[in-house]
Coordinates of C-alpha atoms and ligand atoms in Angstrom, one line a residue:
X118 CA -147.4 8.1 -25.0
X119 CA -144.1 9.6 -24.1
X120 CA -141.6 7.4 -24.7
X121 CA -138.9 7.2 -22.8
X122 CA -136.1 4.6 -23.0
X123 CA -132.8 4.1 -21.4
X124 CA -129.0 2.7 -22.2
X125 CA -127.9 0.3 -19.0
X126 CA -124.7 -1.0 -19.1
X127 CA -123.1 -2.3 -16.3
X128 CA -119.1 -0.8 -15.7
X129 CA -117.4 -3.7 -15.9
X130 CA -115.0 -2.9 -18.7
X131 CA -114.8 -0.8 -21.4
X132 CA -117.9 -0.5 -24.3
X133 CA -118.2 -3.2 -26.7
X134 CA -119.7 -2.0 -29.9
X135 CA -121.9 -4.4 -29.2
X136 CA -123.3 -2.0 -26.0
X137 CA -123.0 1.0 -28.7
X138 CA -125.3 0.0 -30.8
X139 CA -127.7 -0.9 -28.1
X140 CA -127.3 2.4 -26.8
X141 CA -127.8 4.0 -30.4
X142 CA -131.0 1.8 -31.3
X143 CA -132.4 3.4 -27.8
X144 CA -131.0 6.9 -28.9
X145 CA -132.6 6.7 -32.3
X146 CA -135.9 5.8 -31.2
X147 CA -136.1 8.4 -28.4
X148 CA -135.5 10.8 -30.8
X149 CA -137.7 9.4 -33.8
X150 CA -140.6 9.9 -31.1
X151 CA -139.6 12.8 -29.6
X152 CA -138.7 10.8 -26.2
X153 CA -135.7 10.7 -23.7
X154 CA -133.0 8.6 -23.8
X155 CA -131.5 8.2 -20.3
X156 CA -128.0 6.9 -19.4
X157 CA -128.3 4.4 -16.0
X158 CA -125.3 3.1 -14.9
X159 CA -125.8 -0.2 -13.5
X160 CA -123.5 -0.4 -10.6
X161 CA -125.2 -2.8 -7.8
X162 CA -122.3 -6.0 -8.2
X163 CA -119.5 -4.0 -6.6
X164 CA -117.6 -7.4 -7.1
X165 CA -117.6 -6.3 -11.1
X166 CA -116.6 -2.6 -11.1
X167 CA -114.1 -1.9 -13.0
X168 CA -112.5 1.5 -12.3
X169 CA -112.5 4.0 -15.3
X170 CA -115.0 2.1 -16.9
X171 CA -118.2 4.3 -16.7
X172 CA -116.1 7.6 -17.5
X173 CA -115.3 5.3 -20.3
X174 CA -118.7 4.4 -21.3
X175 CA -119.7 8.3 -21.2
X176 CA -117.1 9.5 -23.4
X177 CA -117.6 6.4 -26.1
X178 CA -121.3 7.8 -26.3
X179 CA -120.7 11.7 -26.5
X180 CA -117.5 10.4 -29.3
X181 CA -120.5 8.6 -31.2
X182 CA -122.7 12.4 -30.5
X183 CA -125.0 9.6 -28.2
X184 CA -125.5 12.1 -25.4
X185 CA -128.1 11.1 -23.0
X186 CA -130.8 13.3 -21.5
X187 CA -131.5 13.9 -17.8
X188 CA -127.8 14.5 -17.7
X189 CA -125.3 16.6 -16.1
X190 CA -124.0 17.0 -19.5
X191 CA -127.2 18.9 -20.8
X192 CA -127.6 20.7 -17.7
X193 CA -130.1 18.7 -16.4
X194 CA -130.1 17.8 -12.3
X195 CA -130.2 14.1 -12.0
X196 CA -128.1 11.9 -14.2
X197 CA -126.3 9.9 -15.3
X198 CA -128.5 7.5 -13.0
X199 CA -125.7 5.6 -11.0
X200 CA -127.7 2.7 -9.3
X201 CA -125.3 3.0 -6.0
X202 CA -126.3 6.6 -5.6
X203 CA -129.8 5.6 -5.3
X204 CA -129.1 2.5 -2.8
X205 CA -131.1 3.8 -0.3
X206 CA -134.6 3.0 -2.6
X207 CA -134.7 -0.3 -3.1
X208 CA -135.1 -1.7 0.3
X209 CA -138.4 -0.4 0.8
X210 CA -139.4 -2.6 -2.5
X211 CA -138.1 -5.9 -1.3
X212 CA -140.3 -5.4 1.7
X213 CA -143.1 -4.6 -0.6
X214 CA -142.9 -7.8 -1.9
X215 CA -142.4 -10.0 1.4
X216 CA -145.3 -7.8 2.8
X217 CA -147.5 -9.3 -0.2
X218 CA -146.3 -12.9 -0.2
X219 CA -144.2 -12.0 -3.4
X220 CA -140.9 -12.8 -2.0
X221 CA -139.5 -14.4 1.3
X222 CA -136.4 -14.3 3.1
X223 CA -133.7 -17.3 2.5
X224 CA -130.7 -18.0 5.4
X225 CA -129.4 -20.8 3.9
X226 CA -125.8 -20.8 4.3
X227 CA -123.6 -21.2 0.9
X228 CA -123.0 -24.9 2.3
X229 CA -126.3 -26.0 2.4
X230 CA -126.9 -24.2 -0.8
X231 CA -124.2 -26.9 -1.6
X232 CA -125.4 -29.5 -0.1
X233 CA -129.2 -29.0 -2.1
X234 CA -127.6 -29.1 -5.2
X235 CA -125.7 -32.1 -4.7
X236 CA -128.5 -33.8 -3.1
X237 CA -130.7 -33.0 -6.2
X238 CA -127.4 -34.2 -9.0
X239 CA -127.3 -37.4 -6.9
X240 CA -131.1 -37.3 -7.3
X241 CA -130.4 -37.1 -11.3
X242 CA -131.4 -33.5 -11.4
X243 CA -129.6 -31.7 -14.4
X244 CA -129.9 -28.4 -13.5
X245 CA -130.5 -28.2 -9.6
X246 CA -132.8 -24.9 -8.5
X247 CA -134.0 -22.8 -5.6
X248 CA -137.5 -23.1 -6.9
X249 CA -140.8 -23.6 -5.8
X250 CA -140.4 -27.4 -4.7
X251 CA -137.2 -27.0 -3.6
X252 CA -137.7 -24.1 -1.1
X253 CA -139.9 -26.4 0.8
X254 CA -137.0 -28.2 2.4
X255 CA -134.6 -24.9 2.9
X256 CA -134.0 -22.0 5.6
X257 CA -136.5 -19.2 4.9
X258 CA -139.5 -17.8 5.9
X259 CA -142.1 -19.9 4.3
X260 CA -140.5 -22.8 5.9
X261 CA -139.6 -21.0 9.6
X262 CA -141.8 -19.6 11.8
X263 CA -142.5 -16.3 12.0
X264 CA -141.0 -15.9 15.3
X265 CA -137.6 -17.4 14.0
X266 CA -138.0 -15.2 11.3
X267 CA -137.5 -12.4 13.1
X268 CA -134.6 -13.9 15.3
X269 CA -132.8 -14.2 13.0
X270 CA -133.1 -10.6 11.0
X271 CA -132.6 -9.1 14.5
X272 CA -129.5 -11.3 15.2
X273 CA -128.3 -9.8 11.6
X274 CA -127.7 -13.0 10.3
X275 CA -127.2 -12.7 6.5
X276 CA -130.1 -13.5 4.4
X277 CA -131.3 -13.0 1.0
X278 CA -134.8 -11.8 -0.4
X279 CA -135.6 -14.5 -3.0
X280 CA -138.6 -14.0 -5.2
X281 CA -141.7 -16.1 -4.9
X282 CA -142.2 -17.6 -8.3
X283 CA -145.3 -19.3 -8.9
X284 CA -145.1 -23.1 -9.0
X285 CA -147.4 -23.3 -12.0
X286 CA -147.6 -20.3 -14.6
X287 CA -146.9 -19.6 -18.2
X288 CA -144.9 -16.3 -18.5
X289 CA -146.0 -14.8 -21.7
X290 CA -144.8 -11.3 -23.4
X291 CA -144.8 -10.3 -26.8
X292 CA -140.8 -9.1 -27.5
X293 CA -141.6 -6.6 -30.4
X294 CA -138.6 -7.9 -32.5
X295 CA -139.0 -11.9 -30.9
X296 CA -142.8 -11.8 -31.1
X297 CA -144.6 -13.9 -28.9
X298 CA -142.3 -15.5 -25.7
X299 CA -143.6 -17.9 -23.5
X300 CA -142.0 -20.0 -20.6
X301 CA -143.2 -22.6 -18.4
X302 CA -142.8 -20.9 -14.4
X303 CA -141.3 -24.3 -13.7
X304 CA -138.2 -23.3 -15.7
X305 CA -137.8 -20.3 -13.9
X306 CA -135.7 -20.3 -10.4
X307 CA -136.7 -18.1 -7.0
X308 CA -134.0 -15.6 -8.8
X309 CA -132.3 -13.4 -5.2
X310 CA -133.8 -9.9 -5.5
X311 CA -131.8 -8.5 -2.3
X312 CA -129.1 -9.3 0.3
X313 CA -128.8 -8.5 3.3
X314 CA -125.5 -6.1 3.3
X315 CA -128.2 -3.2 1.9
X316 CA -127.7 -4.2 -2.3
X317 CA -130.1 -5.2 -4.5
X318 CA -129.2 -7.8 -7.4
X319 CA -129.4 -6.4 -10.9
X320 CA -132.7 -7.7 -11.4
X321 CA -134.5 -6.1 -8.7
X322 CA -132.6 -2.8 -8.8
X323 CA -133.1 -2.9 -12.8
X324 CA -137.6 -3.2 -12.7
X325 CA -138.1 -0.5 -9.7
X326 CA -135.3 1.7 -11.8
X327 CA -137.4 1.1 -14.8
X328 CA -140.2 1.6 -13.2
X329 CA -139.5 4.7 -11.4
X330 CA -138.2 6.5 -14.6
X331 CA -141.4 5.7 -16.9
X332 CA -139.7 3.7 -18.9
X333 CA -141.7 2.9 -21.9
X334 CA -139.6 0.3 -24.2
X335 CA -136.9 -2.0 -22.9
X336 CA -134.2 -2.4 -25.7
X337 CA -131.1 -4.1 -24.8
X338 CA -129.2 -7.5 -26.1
X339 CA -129.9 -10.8 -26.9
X340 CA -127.9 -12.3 -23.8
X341 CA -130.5 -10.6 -21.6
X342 CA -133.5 -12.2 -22.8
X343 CA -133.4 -15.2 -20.5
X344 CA -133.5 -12.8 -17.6
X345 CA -137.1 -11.0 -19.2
X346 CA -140.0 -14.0 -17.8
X347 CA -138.3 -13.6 -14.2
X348 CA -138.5 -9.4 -14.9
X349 CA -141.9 -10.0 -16.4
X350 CA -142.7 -11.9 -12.9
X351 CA -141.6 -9.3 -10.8
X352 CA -143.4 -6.8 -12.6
X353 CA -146.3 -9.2 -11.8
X354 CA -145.9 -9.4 -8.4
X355 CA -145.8 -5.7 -7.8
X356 CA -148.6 -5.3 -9.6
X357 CA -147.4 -2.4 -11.9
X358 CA -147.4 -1.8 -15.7
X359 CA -144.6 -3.0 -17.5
X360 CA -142.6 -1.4 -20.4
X361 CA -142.5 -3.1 -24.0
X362 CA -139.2 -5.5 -24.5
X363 CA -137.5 -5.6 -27.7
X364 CA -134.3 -7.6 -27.3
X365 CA -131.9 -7.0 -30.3
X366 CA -129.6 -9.6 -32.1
X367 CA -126.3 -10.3 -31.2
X368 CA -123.4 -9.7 -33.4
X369 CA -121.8 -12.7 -34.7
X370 CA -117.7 -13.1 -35.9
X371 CA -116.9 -12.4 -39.2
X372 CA -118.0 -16.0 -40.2
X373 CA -121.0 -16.5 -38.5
X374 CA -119.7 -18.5 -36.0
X375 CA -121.1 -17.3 -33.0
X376 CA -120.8 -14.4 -31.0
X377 CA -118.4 -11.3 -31.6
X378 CA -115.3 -11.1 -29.0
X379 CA -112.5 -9.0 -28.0
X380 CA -110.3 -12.3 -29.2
X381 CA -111.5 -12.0 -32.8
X382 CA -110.7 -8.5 -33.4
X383 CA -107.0 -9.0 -31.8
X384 CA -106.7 -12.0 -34.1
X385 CA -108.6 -10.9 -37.3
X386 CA -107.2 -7.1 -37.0
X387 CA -109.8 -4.8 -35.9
X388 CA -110.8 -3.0 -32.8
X389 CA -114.3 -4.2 -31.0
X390 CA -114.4 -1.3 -28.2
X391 CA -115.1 2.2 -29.3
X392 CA -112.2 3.8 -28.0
X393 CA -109.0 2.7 -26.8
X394 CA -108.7 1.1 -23.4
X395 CA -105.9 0.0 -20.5
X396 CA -107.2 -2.9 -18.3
X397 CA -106.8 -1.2 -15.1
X398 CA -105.5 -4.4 -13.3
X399 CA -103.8 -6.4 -16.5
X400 CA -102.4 -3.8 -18.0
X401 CA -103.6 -5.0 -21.4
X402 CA -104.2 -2.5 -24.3
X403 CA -107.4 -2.8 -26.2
X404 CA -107.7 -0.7 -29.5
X405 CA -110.7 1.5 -30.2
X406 CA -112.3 3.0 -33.5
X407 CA -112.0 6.8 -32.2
X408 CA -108.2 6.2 -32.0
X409 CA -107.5 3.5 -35.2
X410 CA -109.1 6.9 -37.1
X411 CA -112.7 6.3 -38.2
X412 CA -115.4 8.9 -37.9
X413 CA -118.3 8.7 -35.0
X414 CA -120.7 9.3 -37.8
X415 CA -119.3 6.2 -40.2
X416 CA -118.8 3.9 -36.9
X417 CA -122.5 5.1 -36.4
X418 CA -123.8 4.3 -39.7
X419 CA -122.1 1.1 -39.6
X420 CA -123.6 0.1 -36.4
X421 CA -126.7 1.0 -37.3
X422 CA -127.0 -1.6 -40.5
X423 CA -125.6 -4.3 -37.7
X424 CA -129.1 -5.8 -37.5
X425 CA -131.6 -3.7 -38.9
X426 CA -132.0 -1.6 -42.4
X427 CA -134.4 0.8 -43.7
X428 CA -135.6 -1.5 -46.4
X429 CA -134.1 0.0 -49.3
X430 CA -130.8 -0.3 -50.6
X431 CA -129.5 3.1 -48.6
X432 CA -126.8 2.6 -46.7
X433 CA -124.7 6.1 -46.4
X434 CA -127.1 7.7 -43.8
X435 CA -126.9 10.4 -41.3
X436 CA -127.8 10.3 -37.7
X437 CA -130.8 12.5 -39.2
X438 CA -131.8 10.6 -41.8
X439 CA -131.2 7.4 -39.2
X440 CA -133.8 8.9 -36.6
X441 CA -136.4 9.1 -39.2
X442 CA -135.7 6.0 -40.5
X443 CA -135.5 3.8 -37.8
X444 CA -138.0 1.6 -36.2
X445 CA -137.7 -1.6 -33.8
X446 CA -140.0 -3.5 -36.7
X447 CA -137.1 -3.8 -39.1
X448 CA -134.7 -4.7 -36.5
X449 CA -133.3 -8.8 -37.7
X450 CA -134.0 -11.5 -35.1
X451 CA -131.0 -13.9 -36.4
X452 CA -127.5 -12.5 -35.7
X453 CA -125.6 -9.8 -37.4
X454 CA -122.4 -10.5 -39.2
X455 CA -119.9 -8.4 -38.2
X456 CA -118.0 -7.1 -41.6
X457 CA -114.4 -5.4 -41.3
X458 CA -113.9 -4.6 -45.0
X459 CA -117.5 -2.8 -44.8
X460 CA -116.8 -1.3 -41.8
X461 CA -113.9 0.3 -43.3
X462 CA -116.0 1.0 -46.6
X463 CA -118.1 3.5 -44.6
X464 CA -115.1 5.3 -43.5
X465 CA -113.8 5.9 -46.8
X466 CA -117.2 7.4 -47.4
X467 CA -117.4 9.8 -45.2
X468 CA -113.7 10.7 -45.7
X469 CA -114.6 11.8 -49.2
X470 CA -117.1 13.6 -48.0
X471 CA -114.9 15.6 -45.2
X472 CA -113.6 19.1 -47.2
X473 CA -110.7 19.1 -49.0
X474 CA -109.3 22.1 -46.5
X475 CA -109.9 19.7 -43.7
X476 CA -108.7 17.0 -44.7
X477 CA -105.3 19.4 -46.0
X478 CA -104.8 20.6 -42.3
X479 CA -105.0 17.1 -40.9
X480 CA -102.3 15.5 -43.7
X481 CA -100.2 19.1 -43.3
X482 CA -100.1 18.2 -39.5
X483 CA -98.9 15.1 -39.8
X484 CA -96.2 15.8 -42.3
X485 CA -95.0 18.7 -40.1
X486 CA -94.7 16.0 -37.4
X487 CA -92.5 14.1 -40.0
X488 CA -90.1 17.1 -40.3
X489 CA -91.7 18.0 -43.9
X490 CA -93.3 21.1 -44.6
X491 CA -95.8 22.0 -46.8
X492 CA -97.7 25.1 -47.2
X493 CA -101.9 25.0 -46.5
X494 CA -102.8 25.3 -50.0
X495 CA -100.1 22.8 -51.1
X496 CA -101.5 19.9 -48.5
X497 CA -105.4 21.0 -49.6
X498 CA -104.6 20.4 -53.3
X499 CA -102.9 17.1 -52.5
X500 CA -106.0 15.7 -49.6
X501 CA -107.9 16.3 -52.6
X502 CA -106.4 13.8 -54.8
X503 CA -105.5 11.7 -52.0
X504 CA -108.5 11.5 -50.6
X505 CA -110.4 9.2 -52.9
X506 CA -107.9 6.1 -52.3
X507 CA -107.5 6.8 -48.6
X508 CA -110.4 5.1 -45.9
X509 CA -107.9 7.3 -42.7
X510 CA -106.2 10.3 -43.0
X511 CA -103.4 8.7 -42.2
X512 CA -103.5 7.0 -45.5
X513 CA -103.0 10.3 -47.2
X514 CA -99.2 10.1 -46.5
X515 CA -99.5 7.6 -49.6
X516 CA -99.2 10.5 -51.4
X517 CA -95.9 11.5 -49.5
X518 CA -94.4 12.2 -53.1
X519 CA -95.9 15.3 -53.3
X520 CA -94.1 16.6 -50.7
X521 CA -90.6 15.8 -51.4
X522 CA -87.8 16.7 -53.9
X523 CA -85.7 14.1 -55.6
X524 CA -86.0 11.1 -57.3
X525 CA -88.5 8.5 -55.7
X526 CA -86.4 5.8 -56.9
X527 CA -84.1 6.0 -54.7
X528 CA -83.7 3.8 -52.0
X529 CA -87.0 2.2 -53.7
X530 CA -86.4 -1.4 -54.7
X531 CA -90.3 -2.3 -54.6
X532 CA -90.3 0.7 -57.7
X533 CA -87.2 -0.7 -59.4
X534 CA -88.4 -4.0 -59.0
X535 CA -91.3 -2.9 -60.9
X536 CA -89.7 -1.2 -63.4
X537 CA -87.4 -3.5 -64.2
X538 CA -90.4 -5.7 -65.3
X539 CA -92.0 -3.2 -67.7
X540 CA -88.9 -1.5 -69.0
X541 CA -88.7 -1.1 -72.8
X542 CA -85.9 0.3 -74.6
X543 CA -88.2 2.7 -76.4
X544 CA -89.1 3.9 -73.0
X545 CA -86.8 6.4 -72.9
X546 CA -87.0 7.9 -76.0
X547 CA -90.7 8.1 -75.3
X548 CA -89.8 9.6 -71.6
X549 CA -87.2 12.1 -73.0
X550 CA -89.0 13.5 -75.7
X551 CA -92.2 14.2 -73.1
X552 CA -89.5 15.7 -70.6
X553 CA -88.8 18.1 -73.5
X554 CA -91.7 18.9 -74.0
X555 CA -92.2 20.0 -70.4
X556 CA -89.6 23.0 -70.6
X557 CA -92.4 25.4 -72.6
X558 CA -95.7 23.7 -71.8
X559 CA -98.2 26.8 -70.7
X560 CA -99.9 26.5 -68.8
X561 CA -98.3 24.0 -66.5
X562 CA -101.6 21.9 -65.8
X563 CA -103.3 18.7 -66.0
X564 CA -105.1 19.3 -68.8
X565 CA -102.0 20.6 -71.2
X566 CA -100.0 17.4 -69.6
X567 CA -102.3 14.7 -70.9
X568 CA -102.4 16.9 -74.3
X569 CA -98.3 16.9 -74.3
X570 CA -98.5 12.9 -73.3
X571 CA -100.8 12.0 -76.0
X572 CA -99.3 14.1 -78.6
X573 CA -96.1 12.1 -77.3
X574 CA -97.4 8.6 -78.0
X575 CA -98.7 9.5 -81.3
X576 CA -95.4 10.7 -82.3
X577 CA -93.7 7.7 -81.1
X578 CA -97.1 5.5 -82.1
X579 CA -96.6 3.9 -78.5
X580 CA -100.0 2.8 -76.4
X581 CA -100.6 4.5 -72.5
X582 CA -99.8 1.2 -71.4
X583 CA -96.2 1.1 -72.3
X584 CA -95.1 4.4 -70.9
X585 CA -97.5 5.6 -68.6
X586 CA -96.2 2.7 -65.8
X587 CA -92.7 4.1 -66.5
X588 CA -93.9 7.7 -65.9
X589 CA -95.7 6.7 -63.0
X590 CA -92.7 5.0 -61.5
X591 CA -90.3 7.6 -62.6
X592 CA -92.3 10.5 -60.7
X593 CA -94.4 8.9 -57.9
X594 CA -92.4 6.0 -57.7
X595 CA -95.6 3.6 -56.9
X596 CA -97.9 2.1 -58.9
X597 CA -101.0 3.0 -57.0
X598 CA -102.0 6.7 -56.8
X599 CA -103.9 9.7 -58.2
X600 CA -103.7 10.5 -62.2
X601 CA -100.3 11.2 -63.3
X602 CA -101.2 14.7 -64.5
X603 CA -102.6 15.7 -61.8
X604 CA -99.8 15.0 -59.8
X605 CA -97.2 16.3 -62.0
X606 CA -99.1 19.9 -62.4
X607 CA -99.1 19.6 -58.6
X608 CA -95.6 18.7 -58.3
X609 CA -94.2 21.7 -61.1
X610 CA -92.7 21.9 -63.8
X611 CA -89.0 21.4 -62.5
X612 CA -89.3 18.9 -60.1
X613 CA -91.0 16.6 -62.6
X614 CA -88.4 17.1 -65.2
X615 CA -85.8 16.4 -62.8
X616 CA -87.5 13.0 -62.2
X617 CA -88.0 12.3 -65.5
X618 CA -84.7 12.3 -66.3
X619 CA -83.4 10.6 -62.8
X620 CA -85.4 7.8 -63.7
X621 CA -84.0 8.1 -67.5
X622 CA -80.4 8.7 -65.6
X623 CA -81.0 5.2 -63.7
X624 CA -82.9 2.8 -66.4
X625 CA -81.6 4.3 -69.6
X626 CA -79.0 1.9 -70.2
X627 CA -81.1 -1.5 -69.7
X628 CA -81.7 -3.2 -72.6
Ligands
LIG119 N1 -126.9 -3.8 -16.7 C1 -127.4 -4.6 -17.8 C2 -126.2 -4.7 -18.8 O1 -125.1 -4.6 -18.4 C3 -128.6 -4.0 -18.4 C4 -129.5 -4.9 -19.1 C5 -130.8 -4.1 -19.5 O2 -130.7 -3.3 -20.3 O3 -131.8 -4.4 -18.9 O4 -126.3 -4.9 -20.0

């Protein structure tokens, strides 16, 4: 079988990563059996389009290296599929249907629509439908005559097609990540399938789109799976073939407390759209991934483990290994718990992983945009101690220190603060003789600092604990931060020493 799959989303805003992953479970399975993965913009609710949001939803997928096929992108003729391109082809399959008693047309007007359903809550109906009992007492062709019917449609009086759903039927499917679904037909309304101004509804235009690309496996969210005994149905009553569903899990707040939205990212700090975004109406800002600095291939990984794993203990994987790993079998059916502090985990890992003369450019860059200079080499050395403690580049300027001349005491109260609690008189003495030490130390590297250090502390028989804080403060001026000799080979022999005795200069008198 050639499998052949397809990311829908509708462009009614921009991509939730919530769509990404669905669109990256469909990508990974294409490719793991050598299929296609179209892109098909579902367009048909003109009331919903939101401007900017399917250029949106294209770059978000070619950021996360998603890129569909059949595309423009790839060179190929026909895509992206845009449903209002292809307006003109549904028609024809509404009429299919009402040509095999499969659908009918409707006229009710929106107040009698009204007045059934309040008719029916008066009744004690809960959940008043357009269904098979129901459309026994409406305006449509099973209830008109055929003569009225066609009044009518020549008078171009609005109507809708509404399919005919069977009075009593059990809709069965087998969901490959749900297993076996079954509904009653009675549960099931006479769902609108076309209207009259030339659109079809999302659920027709959705089947015959499926249909008419060979769609072999339909794998999209959770929220749609009430919608799959009507598209089973419809299927039915045009008599064709219809692709596999697997509908995927939905991804739950940090908690567990129900679904993922915009409103807990802005509140718990973290972005749920892959790139940034600018309501085109509100005005309001929405942060992405791509811009908040994390890696396509980390916000991929991460993604990827939202509901489904390889069953091992892997979790650093690459969109390689991820294709040959993946299968729809090991996606979860409960909810996926949405984990910020692992999210930013991955990132860190592939940060480390990004070379040290990368990552140098991209810290040199932003300290030329801070008015500081640094040399290539200078900025690589640095990224490379940096980069362990650093999930974003733009943690690297941390490490600012490196970069500047002069005491970092000054104008530091967090470091005084610090110091001021694990000062010892002995400090200095310890401090000044190391600082001596300094002025003929060859070579000037991390190795012959520790050496110098510890020959220090046995002299003075002090512990690391007592004046490696004071050295740390002195010279970085934080607590936090790459190994001390490291840093002070990086920084030179001069600059150092002028530190060391700064800080002496400054603390040297407390008792
Ligand atoms: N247009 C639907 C959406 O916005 C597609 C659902 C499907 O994949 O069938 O998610």
């Amino acid at each position: 079988m050639n499998v052949r799959v397809r990311f829908a989303p509708s462009p009614t805003g921009p991509l939730h990563m919530g769509g990404v992953r669905t669109a990256l479970y469909n990508f990974l399975f294409a490719r793991k059996h050598g299929g296609q993965f179209l892109l098909r913009i579902e367009d048909t609710d003109q009331g919903r389009y939101v401007p900017g949001a399917e250029e949106y939803i294209k770059e978000s997928l070619e950021w996360c290296g998603l890129v569909p096929d059949e595309s423009p992108w790839v060179g190929g003729p026909d895509g992206p599929y845009r449903q209002s391109d292809r307006k003109h082809l549904y028609k024809q399959y509404a009429d299919e249907l009402i040509a095999k008693d499969k659908a009918y047309y409707a006229f009710d007007t929106p107040e009698e629509l009204e007045a059934m359903r309040a008719r029916l809550h008066a009744a004690g109906v809960a959940a008043p439908a357009y269904n098979a009992v129901t459309r026994e007492h409406m305006k449509n062709s099973l209830t008109l005559s055929a003569d009225e019917v066609q009044e009518r449609l020549a008078r171009r009086e609005p109507y809708v097609v509404r399919l005919k759903v069977p009075r009593q039927a059990e809709v069965r499917f087998e969901d490959i990540i749900r297993g076996w679904v079954v509904v009653h037909s009675a549960n099931i309304d006479d769902k609108v399938l076309f209207k009259s101004d030339g659109m079809p509804t999302y659920h027709l235009a959705n089947i015959v789109d499926d249909h008419l690309m060979r769609i072999t496996h339909v794998i999209r969210g959770e929220e749609w799976l009430p919608s799959a005994p009507l598209h089973v149905l419809i299927y039915e009553a045009f008599g064709w073939d219809r692709p596999a569903f697997a509908h995927l899990p939905l991804i739950l707040k940090p908690d567990g407390n129900g679904k993922l939205s915009k409103r807990d990212g802005d509140r718990l700090g973290f972005p749920v759209f892959s790139l940034d975004w600018v309501d085109p109406v509100s005005k309001e800002k929405s942060s992405g991934y791509r811009e908040r600095g994390y890696y396509p291939e980390a916000f991929i990984n991460m993604l990827a483990l939202l509901g489904w794993n390889p069953g091992t203990d892997q979790e650093i994987m690459s969109i390689a290994e991820l294709t040959e790993l993946f299968d729809l079998e090991r996606v979860h059916k409960g909810g996926a718990k949405f984990d910020p502090e692992k999210t930013k985990w991955f990132n860190q890992q592939y940060l480390r992983k990004r070379p040290d003369a990368e990552l140098g450019a991209q810290l040199q860059a932003r300290l030329n945009a801070m008015g500081i200079e640094s040399s290539i080499e200078r900025a690589t050395a640095a990224a490379a101690l940096l980069k362990e403690r650093a999930t974003f580049v733009e943690d690297m300027l941390e490490g600012i220190y490196l970069f500047t001349t002069g005491s970092p005491l000054t104008n530091n109260s967090a470091a005084l603060e610090e110091l001021k609690k694990r000062w010892k008189p002995e400090g200095a003495s310890a401090i000044n003789a190391y600082a001596s030490s300094l002025s003929s130390l060859a070579p000037f590297d991390a190795p012959s600092l520790e050496t110098a250090f510890n020959q220090m502390l046995a002299d003075k028989a002090l512990k690391v604990g007592q004046v490696m804080p004071i050295y740390r403060l002195f010279v970085a001026g934080r607590m936090q931060g790459p190994g001390m000799f490291d840093v002070s080979a990086l920084l030179g022999r001069e600059e150092v020493v002028a530190r060391l005795k700064a800080g002496i200069e400054l603390c040297g008198s407390w008792a």
